[in-house]
Amino acid sequence: MSAPDNNHEHDSTTDPANGHENPGLPYHRPRRADQDPKADKKAERQVAALFGISILGTVIALWAYFSMNDADPGEVSEIQQVNMWIGLGLFLAMIGIGLGAIHWAKSLMRDHEMVEERHELRSSDESREGAIQHLKDGATDSGLGGVKRRGVLKGSLITALAIAPLAVLVPQIGNMGADWNVSKFRHTMWGPGVRLARDPDGALIRAADVTIGSVFHVIPDGLNDLDHHYLLQEKAKAVVLLVRLDPQDLNLQEGREDWSFDGIVAYSKICTHVGCPVALYEQQTHHLLCPCHQSTFDVANGAKVVFGPAKRPLPQLPIAVDDEGYIVAQADFDEPIGPSYWDRLKGGDSVPADTSEEGGH
Amino acid sequence: MGAKLDRAASGTANYVDERTSIGGFVKFFARKIFPDHWSFMLGEIALYSFIILLLSGVFLTAFYVPSMTEVHYEGPFATMHGVEMTEAFASTLKTSFEVPGGLLIRQIHHWSALLFIAAILVHMCRVFFTGAFRKPRELNWLVGFTLFVLGLAAGFTGYSLPDDVLSGNGLRIIDGIIKGVPLIGTYTSYWLFGGEYPGVDIIPRLFTAHILLVPGLILALIALHLFLVFLHKHTQYPGGGRSHRNVVGLPLFPVYTAKAGGFFFVVFGIVALVASVFTINPVWNYGPYDPSPVSAGTQPDWYILFVDGLLRMWPGWLFGLPTEWELWGYTLSLNIILPAVIVPALFFGIIALYPWIEAWATGDRGEKHVLDRPRNVPVRTGIGVAFIVFYVLLVIEGSNDIVANLFHLSLNDITIFMQWAIFLLPPLAFWITKRICLGLQRKDRELVLHGHETGTIVRYEHGEYVEVHEPLDAQETWLRVSYENYTPLEIEPERNDHGVARNGYRWDRFKQRLSRFYFEERIEPVTPAELEAARHHHGGASAHGKSDAAEAESADKRLDAEWNELDGDAKK
Ligand code: FES
């Protein structure tokens, strides 16, 4: 048995013959078109026909563009039809050329394989030495290598190069984050006395309108008067889900006994996982489901997590009813809404860290 | 006329060559040999879908407005009349409805983006399973890997541009993930969005990334990727006459110019067909971005699903313990950074570094230009399949709501199943694949030694039945015996004769362990001596068998004839 020599840190390229002899290229079978002039002619005609299909396709696409140009742009199905015809024309125009060329190559061009030698990629020892010599020469010429070492020059150049990018990056990156005031995460438009309004029309909500089992998508009153830009920004934080349960089903949370009104509770709609709107409410189980990664929150039980990747309950908005019967917020959320971040329990000017502690699982 | 044309052509060629010396180039390139195999087209599909992306993308930029300025829609699409939206969304509607063919180009752009990433992935699998990443192509593997990551970046930045409800929610998830990164998360979010999410800067910023930064990088890396392919010359599948020192195939001009050139048109044609028949991303149904609504069953593009799957799978509470920790007043969201950042980074990291991992195990430093048959490297093939299973499980989990709907399963059950499966199935897949590979190798040995079964059974005079075997021809044999037969590395002992510990022993020992994992269990190729012995043994038998078979056949015929005669008699 010949020892397999392609093992153990060897440097050259050897073929894994395992002692056998390479039998050489297999016998090449000629195609029909190579031998029979009729088959050759036929293949030629087929290729030409395929190119013909392409020409036809281009004509169809142009015809579709011009003749259907007057489709009603408000009618989705009509628009889709125009586009479909242009697309089908384009399909034929392309596929005809493609298949024609491939058929040509396969049936009429050379199919007898050729052999080309490879050369090892490693450059020859001479050129390697030459390269190193050139670099050394260059280094000596500059004075960086060789006898004169010029340490100060080297050091100052490296330092200059290393810090020069700061001159570009600091102003550039520095401006990209606007005011960098990340504590804005903690505040929403909610505050004492802000009325709850329906999303999206802004109609105010009376406690009496909220029947048991119903769900309201809620925005703070006044949100819609904001400028579009601020509107989206504020809405992204302030959206709330209002639900009325049978008061018997509702398990009031410690310290939050007066945050609800007669079975009506309001929770932030922004998932505490990575921030999708939590939108699916199931009446029977009182579960709120986030469609993004299926975190499930139990509304009857402080919106605690019962399943899925979120860890914290949805923040609760303390609510009350004002003299006119409208539902209002008692205050802003007592913790930052939405996904967790590194310093969410820190520093908030109006948010003492310990109030954001939540119950267990 | 012909002569005139010739003269014009040679005149032009002369003009150009005297100014560029392009003649040498053409001589070098025109007849370069490329091996032929269908699986070499997968990378081409990726390249062509990128070209389609560039072409359709240029068209789209002519109409798209990368701005978050508010407008009230006044176009022809009635359902949106008067709706507040960003200019980005409004211009997307305009491209779709008011520009003839605009919708088609949008759909071509989107479909070819999906195809682009799919083709890259499948191409990577081909390269992986055939060992085409081995020396000297490790760096090109890395270039290709980077192209894959850039492809994901291109896809994601583009997906967000229409500024519809779905893409806005996708962005919000990204924002949530970024905020979950310890220390720098909130600031990174501010940096990206120019303040609080969503702000007014993100669309223009993504636009620049999508049409300049990312495609610029992709283009540069594609050039490098192809340059290296030319420099290395393409790999080839094993077979007679092929070796690590040559390349067997057909010339670039005209064969591959026609085949590959033609193939571009085929890919374009098929994308056009799909785009004209199947609607994708109908943003007019979703509406402009609004942070409040979201519906179930909304999916990101498929290539993002694996991250989504990880996010869905990672529980917030594990055995009653939280996976989000509060340490000294700071919040560490393991339920975000592990699934969305760390696991994908590890997964990608291993893929990127794989060529080096395997090189440590083989210790082989030769250039490899003949591809492996996957069965001949059972451990690598097993690892590849395990990775695919891992990835596919994540993609399924990332669309678990659709799966639940389709098969009427409970969403929670699927997730719980996946939480177990993600740990159990990939190792199982590894083990099964390795067994299958070893089995196939054993079968190859059998075949080489004993030949093909012919299905002809003969009976010897002494009553024994034997099946006649046809020995393999030289080509068939060569295919099955010419593979790298690595054995586990042997390393020098830890201490030399003087009992002094040597440097680098631990590293060597690690490589040895790795090598054992790869090559401890292996099927040796048939040696010439074994083959000789087997042929000798069979040689007689098979020649013998052939005459036996002929004899048996004639006996059969005789019997048949007799039977027919009898039968005929009986009928009478
Ligand atoms: S964002 Fe709600 S579960 Fe992930």
mmCIF file with all atom_site columns, C-alpha atoms in Angstrom, chain B residues 20-169:
data_model
loop_
_atom_site.group_PDB
_atom_site.id
_atom_site.type_symbol
_atom_site.label_atom_id
_atom_site.label_alt_id
_atom_site.label_comp_id
_atom_site.label_asym_id
_atom_site.label_entity_id
_atom_site.label_seq_id
_atom_site.pdbx_PDB_ins_code
_atom_site.Cartn_x
_atom_site.Cartn_y
_atom_site.Cartn_z
_atom_site.occupancy
_atom_site.B_iso_or_equiv
_atom_site.pdbx_formal_charge
_atom_site.auth_seq_id
_atom_site.auth_comp_id
_atom_site.auth_asym_id
_atom_site.auth_atom_id
_atom_site.pdbx_PDB_model_num
ATOM 1   C CA . THR B 1 20  ? -3.489  50.762 -24.703 1.00 0.00 ? 20  THR B CA 1
ATOM 2   C CA . SER B 1 21  ? -1.482  47.632 -25.623 1.00 0.00 ? 21  SER B CA 1
ATOM 3   C CA . ILE B 1 22  ? -4.766  45.808 -25.186 1.00 0.00 ? 22  ILE B CA 1
ATOM 4   C CA . GLY B 1 23  ? -3.546  43.087 -27.545 1.00 0.00 ? 23  GLY B CA 1
ATOM 5   C CA . GLY B 1 24  ? -1.676  41.321 -24.772 1.00 0.00 ? 24  GLY B CA 1
ATOM 6   C CA . PHE B 1 25  ? -4.778  41.415 -22.589 1.00 0.00 ? 25  PHE B CA 1
ATOM 7   C CA . VAL B 1 26  ? -7.003  39.963 -25.238 1.00 0.00 ? 26  VAL B CA 1
ATOM 8   C CA . LYS B 1 27  ? -4.492  37.251 -25.977 1.00 0.00 ? 27  LYS B CA 1
ATOM 9   C CA . PHE B 1 28  ? -4.411  36.403 -22.279 1.00 0.00 ? 28  PHE B CA 1
ATOM 10  C CA . PHE B 1 29  ? -8.173  36.444 -21.706 1.00 0.00 ? 29  PHE B CA 1
ATOM 11  C CA . ALA B 1 30  ? -9.842  35.378 -24.895 1.00 0.00 ? 30  ALA B CA 1
ATOM 12  C CA . ARG B 1 31  ? -9.022  31.709 -24.796 1.00 0.00 ? 31  ARG B CA 1
ATOM 13  C CA . LYS B 1 32  ? -8.835  31.263 -21.047 1.00 0.00 ? 32  LYS B CA 1
ATOM 14  C CA . ILE B 1 33  ? -10.195 27.869 -20.114 1.00 0.00 ? 33  ILE B CA 1
ATOM 15  C CA . PHE B 1 34  ? -13.189 27.455 -17.834 1.00 0.00 ? 34  PHE B CA 1
ATOM 16  C CA . PRO B 1 35  ? -14.458 24.099 -16.605 1.00 0.00 ? 35  PRO B CA 1
ATOM 17  C CA . ASP B 1 36  ? -18.078 23.298 -17.274 1.00 0.00 ? 36  ASP B CA 1
ATOM 18  C CA . HIS B 1 37  ? -20.591 22.395 -14.584 1.00 0.00 ? 37  HIS B CA 1
ATOM 19  C CA . TRP B 1 38  ? -24.095 23.559 -13.817 1.00 0.00 ? 38  TRP B CA 1
ATOM 20  C CA . SER B 1 39  ? -23.204 24.398 -10.230 1.00 0.00 ? 39  SER B CA 1
ATOM 21  C CA . PHE B 1 40  ? -20.716 27.026 -11.437 1.00 0.00 ? 40  PHE B CA 1
ATOM 22  C CA . MET B 1 41  ? -23.677 29.090 -12.613 1.00 0.00 ? 41  MET B CA 1
ATOM 23  C CA . LEU B 1 42  ? -24.935 29.843 -9.112  1.00 0.00 ? 42  LEU B CA 1
ATOM 24  C CA . GLY B 1 43  ? -22.455 32.641 -8.576  1.00 0.00 ? 43  GLY B CA 1
ATOM 25  C CA . GLU B 1 44  ? -23.337 33.959 -12.006 1.00 0.00 ? 44  GLU B CA 1
ATOM 26  C CA . ILE B 1 45  ? -26.978 34.235 -10.944 1.00 0.00 ? 45  ILE B CA 1
ATOM 27  C CA . ALA B 1 46  ? -25.875 36.431 -8.059  1.00 0.00 ? 46  ALA B CA 1
ATOM 28  C CA . LEU B 1 47  ? -23.777 38.599 -10.340 1.00 0.00 ? 47  LEU B CA 1
ATOM 29  C CA . TYR B 1 48  ? -26.559 38.968 -12.887 1.00 0.00 ? 48  TYR B CA 1
ATOM 30  C CA . SER B 1 49  ? -29.200 39.794 -10.339 1.00 0.00 ? 49  SER B CA 1
ATOM 31  C CA . PHE B 1 50  ? -26.865 42.512 -9.095  1.00 0.00 ? 50  PHE B CA 1
ATOM 32  C CA . ILE B 1 51  ? -26.596 43.936 -12.598 1.00 0.00 ? 51  ILE B CA 1
ATOM 33  C CA . ILE B 1 52  ? -30.383 43.855 -12.860 1.00 0.00 ? 52  ILE B CA 1
ATOM 34  C CA . LEU B 1 53  ? -30.525 45.640 -9.502  1.00 0.00 ? 53  LEU B CA 1
ATOM 35  C CA . LEU B 1 54  ? -28.255 48.383 -10.807 1.00 0.00 ? 54  LEU B CA 1
ATOM 36  C CA . LEU B 1 55  ? -30.245 48.817 -14.016 1.00 0.00 ? 55  LEU B CA 1
ATOM 37  C CA . SER B 1 56  ? -33.653 48.867 -12.351 1.00 0.00 ? 56  SER B CA 1
ATOM 38  C CA . GLY B 1 57  ? -32.300 50.913 -9.441  1.00 0.00 ? 57  GLY B CA 1
ATOM 39  C CA . VAL B 1 58  ? -31.152 53.718 -11.724 1.00 0.00 ? 58  VAL B CA 1
ATOM 40  C CA . PHE B 1 59  ? -34.655 53.841 -13.188 1.00 0.00 ? 59  PHE B CA 1
ATOM 41  C CA . LEU B 1 60  ? -36.197 54.041 -9.713  1.00 0.00 ? 60  LEU B CA 1
ATOM 42  C CA . THR B 1 61  ? -33.965 56.904 -8.562  1.00 0.00 ? 61  THR B CA 1
ATOM 43  C CA . ALA B 1 62  ? -35.369 58.961 -11.414 1.00 0.00 ? 62  ALA B CA 1
ATOM 44  C CA . PHE B 1 63  ? -38.725 59.070 -9.641  1.00 0.00 ? 63  PHE B CA 1
ATOM 45  C CA . TYR B 1 64  ? -38.097 58.404 -5.981  1.00 0.00 ? 64  TYR B CA 1
ATOM 46  C CA . VAL B 1 65  ? -37.796 61.345 -3.580  1.00 0.00 ? 65  VAL B CA 1
ATOM 47  C CA . PRO B 1 66  ? -35.759 60.508 -0.482  1.00 0.00 ? 66  PRO B CA 1
ATOM 48  C CA . SER B 1 67  ? -37.460 62.947 1.814   1.00 0.00 ? 67  SER B CA 1
ATOM 49  C CA . MET B 1 68  ? -39.502 62.773 4.978   1.00 0.00 ? 68  MET B CA 1
ATOM 50  C CA . THR B 1 69  ? -41.227 66.052 4.317   1.00 0.00 ? 69  THR B CA 1
ATOM 51  C CA . GLU B 1 70  ? -44.950 65.781 4.891   1.00 0.00 ? 70  GLU B CA 1
ATOM 52  C CA . VAL B 1 71  ? -47.342 65.954 1.973   1.00 0.00 ? 71  VAL B CA 1
ATOM 53  C CA . HIS B 1 72  ? -51.012 65.264 1.496   1.00 0.00 ? 72  HIS B CA 1
ATOM 54  C CA . TYR B 1 73  ? -51.547 62.744 -1.208  1.00 0.00 ? 73  TYR B CA 1
ATOM 55  C CA . GLU B 1 74  ? -53.290 64.154 -4.236  1.00 0.00 ? 74  GLU B CA 1
ATOM 56  C CA . GLY B 1 75  ? -52.480 61.545 -6.841  1.00 0.00 ? 75  GLY B CA 1
ATOM 57  C CA . PRO B 1 76  ? -54.900 59.323 -8.701  1.00 0.00 ? 76  PRO B CA 1
ATOM 58  C CA . PHE B 1 77  ? -55.037 56.475 -6.184  1.00 0.00 ? 77  PHE B CA 1
ATOM 59  C CA . ALA B 1 78  ? -58.380 57.163 -4.520  1.00 0.00 ? 78  ALA B CA 1
ATOM 60  C CA . THR B 1 79  ? -57.961 55.301 -1.228  1.00 0.00 ? 79  THR B CA 1
ATOM 61  C CA . MET B 1 80  ? -55.066 57.532 -0.225  1.00 0.00 ? 80  MET B CA 1
ATOM 62  C CA . HIS B 1 81  ? -56.656 60.861 -1.061  1.00 0.00 ? 81  HIS B CA 1
ATOM 63  C CA . GLY B 1 82  ? -55.703 63.524 1.409   1.00 0.00 ? 82  GLY B CA 1
ATOM 64  C CA . VAL B 1 83  ? -53.730 61.134 3.572   1.00 0.00 ? 83  VAL B CA 1
ATOM 65  C CA . GLU B 1 84  ? -50.686 62.600 5.270   1.00 0.00 ? 84  GLU B CA 1
ATOM 66  C CA . MET B 1 85  ? -47.520 60.884 4.208   1.00 0.00 ? 85  MET B CA 1
ATOM 67  C CA . THR B 1 86  ? -43.871 61.506 3.582   1.00 0.00 ? 86  THR B CA 1
ATOM 68  C CA . GLU B 1 87  ? -42.629 62.470 0.151   1.00 0.00 ? 87  GLU B CA 1
ATOM 69  C CA . ALA B 1 88  ? -40.802 59.155 0.089   1.00 0.00 ? 88  ALA B CA 1
ATOM 70  C CA . PHE B 1 89  ? -44.058 57.230 0.292   1.00 0.00 ? 89  PHE B CA 1
ATOM 71  C CA . ALA B 1 90  ? -45.876 59.573 -2.070  1.00 0.00 ? 90  ALA B CA 1
ATOM 72  C CA . SER B 1 91  ? -43.168 59.236 -4.697  1.00 0.00 ? 91  SER B CA 1
ATOM 73  C CA . THR B 1 92  ? -43.285 55.468 -4.359  1.00 0.00 ? 92  THR B CA 1
ATOM 74  C CA . LEU B 1 93  ? -46.995 55.591 -5.113  1.00 0.00 ? 93  LEU B CA 1
ATOM 75  C CA . LYS B 1 94  ? -46.305 57.880 -8.029  1.00 0.00 ? 94  LYS B CA 1
ATOM 76  C CA . THR B 1 95  ? -43.688 55.509 -9.426  1.00 0.00 ? 95  THR B CA 1
ATOM 77  C CA . SER B 1 96  ? -46.139 52.659 -9.124  1.00 0.00 ? 96  SER B CA 1
ATOM 78  C CA . PHE B 1 97  ? -49.245 54.261 -10.564 1.00 0.00 ? 97  PHE B CA 1
ATOM 79  C CA . GLU B 1 98  ? -48.289 57.220 -12.699 1.00 0.00 ? 98  GLU B CA 1
ATOM 80  C CA . VAL B 1 99  ? -45.112 56.053 -14.370 1.00 0.00 ? 99  VAL B CA 1
ATOM 81  C CA . PRO B 1 100 ? -45.946 53.482 -17.045 1.00 0.00 ? 100 PRO B CA 1
ATOM 82  C CA . GLY B 1 101 ? -43.827 50.446 -16.351 1.00 0.00 ? 101 GLY B CA 1
ATOM 83  C CA . GLY B 1 102 ? -42.759 51.929 -13.014 1.00 0.00 ? 102 GLY B CA 1
ATOM 84  C CA . LEU B 1 103 ? -44.526 49.275 -10.999 1.00 0.00 ? 103 LEU B CA 1
ATOM 85  C CA . LEU B 1 104 ? -42.881 46.606 -13.115 1.00 0.00 ? 104 LEU B CA 1
ATOM 86  C CA . ILE B 1 105 ? -39.434 48.043 -12.464 1.00 0.00 ? 105 ILE B CA 1
ATOM 87  C CA . ARG B 1 106 ? -40.162 48.275 -8.739  1.00 0.00 ? 106 ARG B CA 1
ATOM 88  C CA . GLN B 1 107 ? -41.152 44.640 -8.744  1.00 0.00 ? 107 GLN B CA 1
ATOM 89  C CA . ILE B 1 108 ? -38.149 43.629 -10.845 1.00 0.00 ? 108 ILE B CA 1
ATOM 90  C CA . HIS B 1 109 ? -35.939 45.484 -8.379  1.00 0.00 ? 109 HIS B CA 1
ATOM 91  C CA . HIS B 1 110 ? -37.475 43.782 -5.369  1.00 0.00 ? 110 HIS B CA 1
ATOM 92  C CA . TRP B 1 111 ? -37.550 40.288 -6.856  1.00 0.00 ? 111 TRP B CA 1
ATOM 93  C CA . SER B 1 112 ? -33.977 40.472 -8.037  1.00 0.00 ? 112 SER B CA 1
ATOM 94  C CA . ALA B 1 113 ? -32.923 41.636 -4.572  1.00 0.00 ? 113 ALA B CA 1
ATOM 95  C CA . LEU B 1 114 ? -34.465 38.486 -3.121  1.00 0.00 ? 114 LEU B CA 1
ATOM 96  C CA . LEU B 1 115 ? -32.809 36.424 -5.835  1.00 0.00 ? 115 LEU B CA 1
ATOM 97  C CA . PHE B 1 116 ? -29.470 38.158 -5.307  1.00 0.00 ? 116 PHE B CA 1
ATOM 98  C CA . ILE B 1 117 ? -29.192 37.076 -1.706  1.00 0.00 ? 117 ILE B CA 1
ATOM 99  C CA . ALA B 1 118 ? -30.617 33.625 -2.337  1.00 0.00 ? 118 ALA B CA 1
ATOM 100 C CA . ALA B 1 119 ? -28.132 33.039 -5.143  1.00 0.00 ? 119 ALA B CA 1
ATOM 101 C CA . ILE B 1 120 ? -25.240 34.182 -2.973  1.00 0.00 ? 120 ILE B CA 1
ATOM 102 C CA . LEU B 1 121 ? -26.285 31.758 -0.253  1.00 0.00 ? 121 LEU B CA 1
ATOM 103 C CA . VAL B 1 122 ? -26.659 28.794 -2.581  1.00 0.00 ? 122 VAL B CA 1
ATOM 104 C CA . HIS B 1 123 ? -23.373 29.667 -4.268  1.00 0.00 ? 123 HIS B CA 1
ATOM 105 C CA . MET B 1 124 ? -21.715 29.756 -0.851  1.00 0.00 ? 124 MET B CA 1
ATOM 106 C CA . CYS B 1 125 ? -23.124 26.309 -0.113  1.00 0.00 ? 125 CYS B CA 1
ATOM 107 C CA . ARG B 1 126 ? -21.677 24.990 -3.383  1.00 0.00 ? 126 ARG B CA 1
ATOM 108 C CA . VAL B 1 127 ? -18.281 26.442 -2.588  1.00 0.00 ? 127 VAL B CA 1
ATOM 109 C CA . PHE B 1 128 ? -18.457 25.071 0.930   1.00 0.00 ? 128 PHE B CA 1
ATOM 110 C CA . PHE B 1 129 ? -19.510 21.519 0.169   1.00 0.00 ? 129 PHE B CA 1
ATOM 111 C CA . THR B 1 130 ? -17.009 21.072 -2.655  1.00 0.00 ? 130 THR B CA 1
ATOM 112 C CA . GLY B 1 131 ? -14.127 22.575 -0.704  1.00 0.00 ? 131 GLY B CA 1
ATOM 113 C CA . ALA B 1 132 ? -13.557 25.334 -3.236  1.00 0.00 ? 132 ALA B CA 1
ATOM 114 C CA . PHE B 1 133 ? -12.516 27.641 -0.379  1.00 0.00 ? 133 PHE B CA 1
ATOM 115 C CA . ARG B 1 134 ? -9.243  25.802 0.207   1.00 0.00 ? 134 ARG B CA 1
ATOM 116 C CA . LYS B 1 135 ? -5.859  27.250 -0.584  1.00 0.00 ? 135 LYS B CA 1
ATOM 117 C CA . PRO B 1 136 ? -5.363  29.490 -2.547  1.00 0.00 ? 136 PRO B CA 1
ATOM 118 C CA . ARG B 1 137 ? -8.976  30.672 -2.388  1.00 0.00 ? 137 ARG B CA 1
ATOM 119 C CA . GLU B 1 138 ? -9.386  31.435 1.330   1.00 0.00 ? 138 GLU B CA 1
ATOM 120 C CA . LEU B 1 139 ? -9.214  35.163 0.762   1.00 0.00 ? 139 LEU B CA 1
ATOM 121 C CA . ASN B 1 140 ? -11.750 34.984 -2.007  1.00 0.00 ? 140 ASN B CA 1
ATOM 122 C CA . TRP B 1 141 ? -14.089 33.121 0.342   1.00 0.00 ? 141 TRP B CA 1
ATOM 123 C CA . LEU B 1 142 ? -13.749 36.069 2.684   1.00 0.00 ? 142 LEU B CA 1
ATOM 124 C CA . VAL B 1 143 ? -14.464 38.504 -0.130  1.00 0.00 ? 143 VAL B CA 1
ATOM 125 C CA . GLY B 1 144 ? -17.558 36.485 -1.031  1.00 0.00 ? 144 GLY B CA 1
ATOM 126 C CA . PHE B 1 145 ? -18.661 36.349 2.578   1.00 0.00 ? 145 PHE B CA 1
ATOM 127 C CA . THR B 1 146 ? -18.343 40.131 2.834   1.00 0.00 ? 146 THR B CA 1
ATOM 128 C CA . LEU B 1 147 ? -20.418 40.423 -0.314  1.00 0.00 ? 147 LEU B CA 1
ATOM 129 C CA . PHE B 1 148 ? -23.116 38.370 1.395   1.00 0.00 ? 148 PHE B CA 1
ATOM 130 C CA . VAL B 1 149 ? -23.143 40.684 4.403   1.00 0.00 ? 149 VAL B CA 1
ATOM 131 C CA . LEU B 1 150 ? -23.221 43.725 2.125   1.00 0.00 ? 150 LEU B CA 1
ATOM 132 C CA . GLY B 1 151 ? -26.079 42.108 0.236   1.00 0.00 ? 151 GLY B CA 1
ATOM 133 C CA . LEU B 1 152 ? -28.047 41.940 3.473   1.00 0.00 ? 152 LEU B CA 1
ATOM 134 C CA . ALA B 1 153 ? -27.223 45.595 4.149   1.00 0.00 ? 153 ALA B CA 1
ATOM 135 C CA . ALA B 1 154 ? -28.310 46.593 0.648   1.00 0.00 ? 154 ALA B CA 1
ATOM 136 C CA . GLY B 1 155 ? -31.545 44.661 1.080   1.00 0.00 ? 155 GLY B CA 1
ATOM 137 C CA . PHE B 1 156 ? -32.369 46.149 4.417   1.00 0.00 ? 156 PHE B CA 1
ATOM 138 C CA . THR B 1 157 ? -31.600 49.754 3.515   1.00 0.00 ? 157 THR B CA 1
ATOM 139 C CA . GLY B 1 158 ? -33.670 49.417 0.361   1.00 0.00 ? 158 GLY B CA 1
ATOM 140 C CA . TYR B 1 159 ? -36.580 47.767 2.096   1.00 0.00 ? 159 TYR B CA 1
ATOM 141 C CA . SER B 1 160 ? -36.997 50.799 4.337   1.00 0.00 ? 160 SER B CA 1
ATOM 142 C CA . LEU B 1 161 ? -37.056 53.425 1.604   1.00 0.00 ? 161 LEU B CA 1
ATOM 143 C CA . PRO B 1 162 ? -40.765 53.402 0.640   1.00 0.00 ? 162 PRO B CA 1
ATOM 144 C CA . ASP B 1 163 ? -41.504 54.451 4.248   1.00 0.00 ? 163 ASP B CA 1
ATOM 145 C CA . ASP B 1 164 ? -44.614 52.348 4.534   1.00 0.00 ? 164 ASP B CA 1
ATOM 146 C CA . VAL B 1 165 ? -46.062 50.815 7.692   1.00 0.00 ? 165 VAL B CA 1
ATOM 147 C CA . LEU B 1 166 ? -44.167 47.567 7.311   1.00 0.00 ? 166 LEU B CA 1
ATOM 148 C CA . SER B 1 167 ? -40.758 49.004 6.645   1.00 0.00 ? 167 SER B CA 1
ATOM 149 C CA . GLY B 1 168 ? -41.266 51.573 9.384   1.00 0.00 ? 168 GLY B CA 1
ATOM 150 C CA . ASN B 1 169 ? -41.950 48.795 11.839  1.00 0.00 ? 169 ASN B CA 1
#
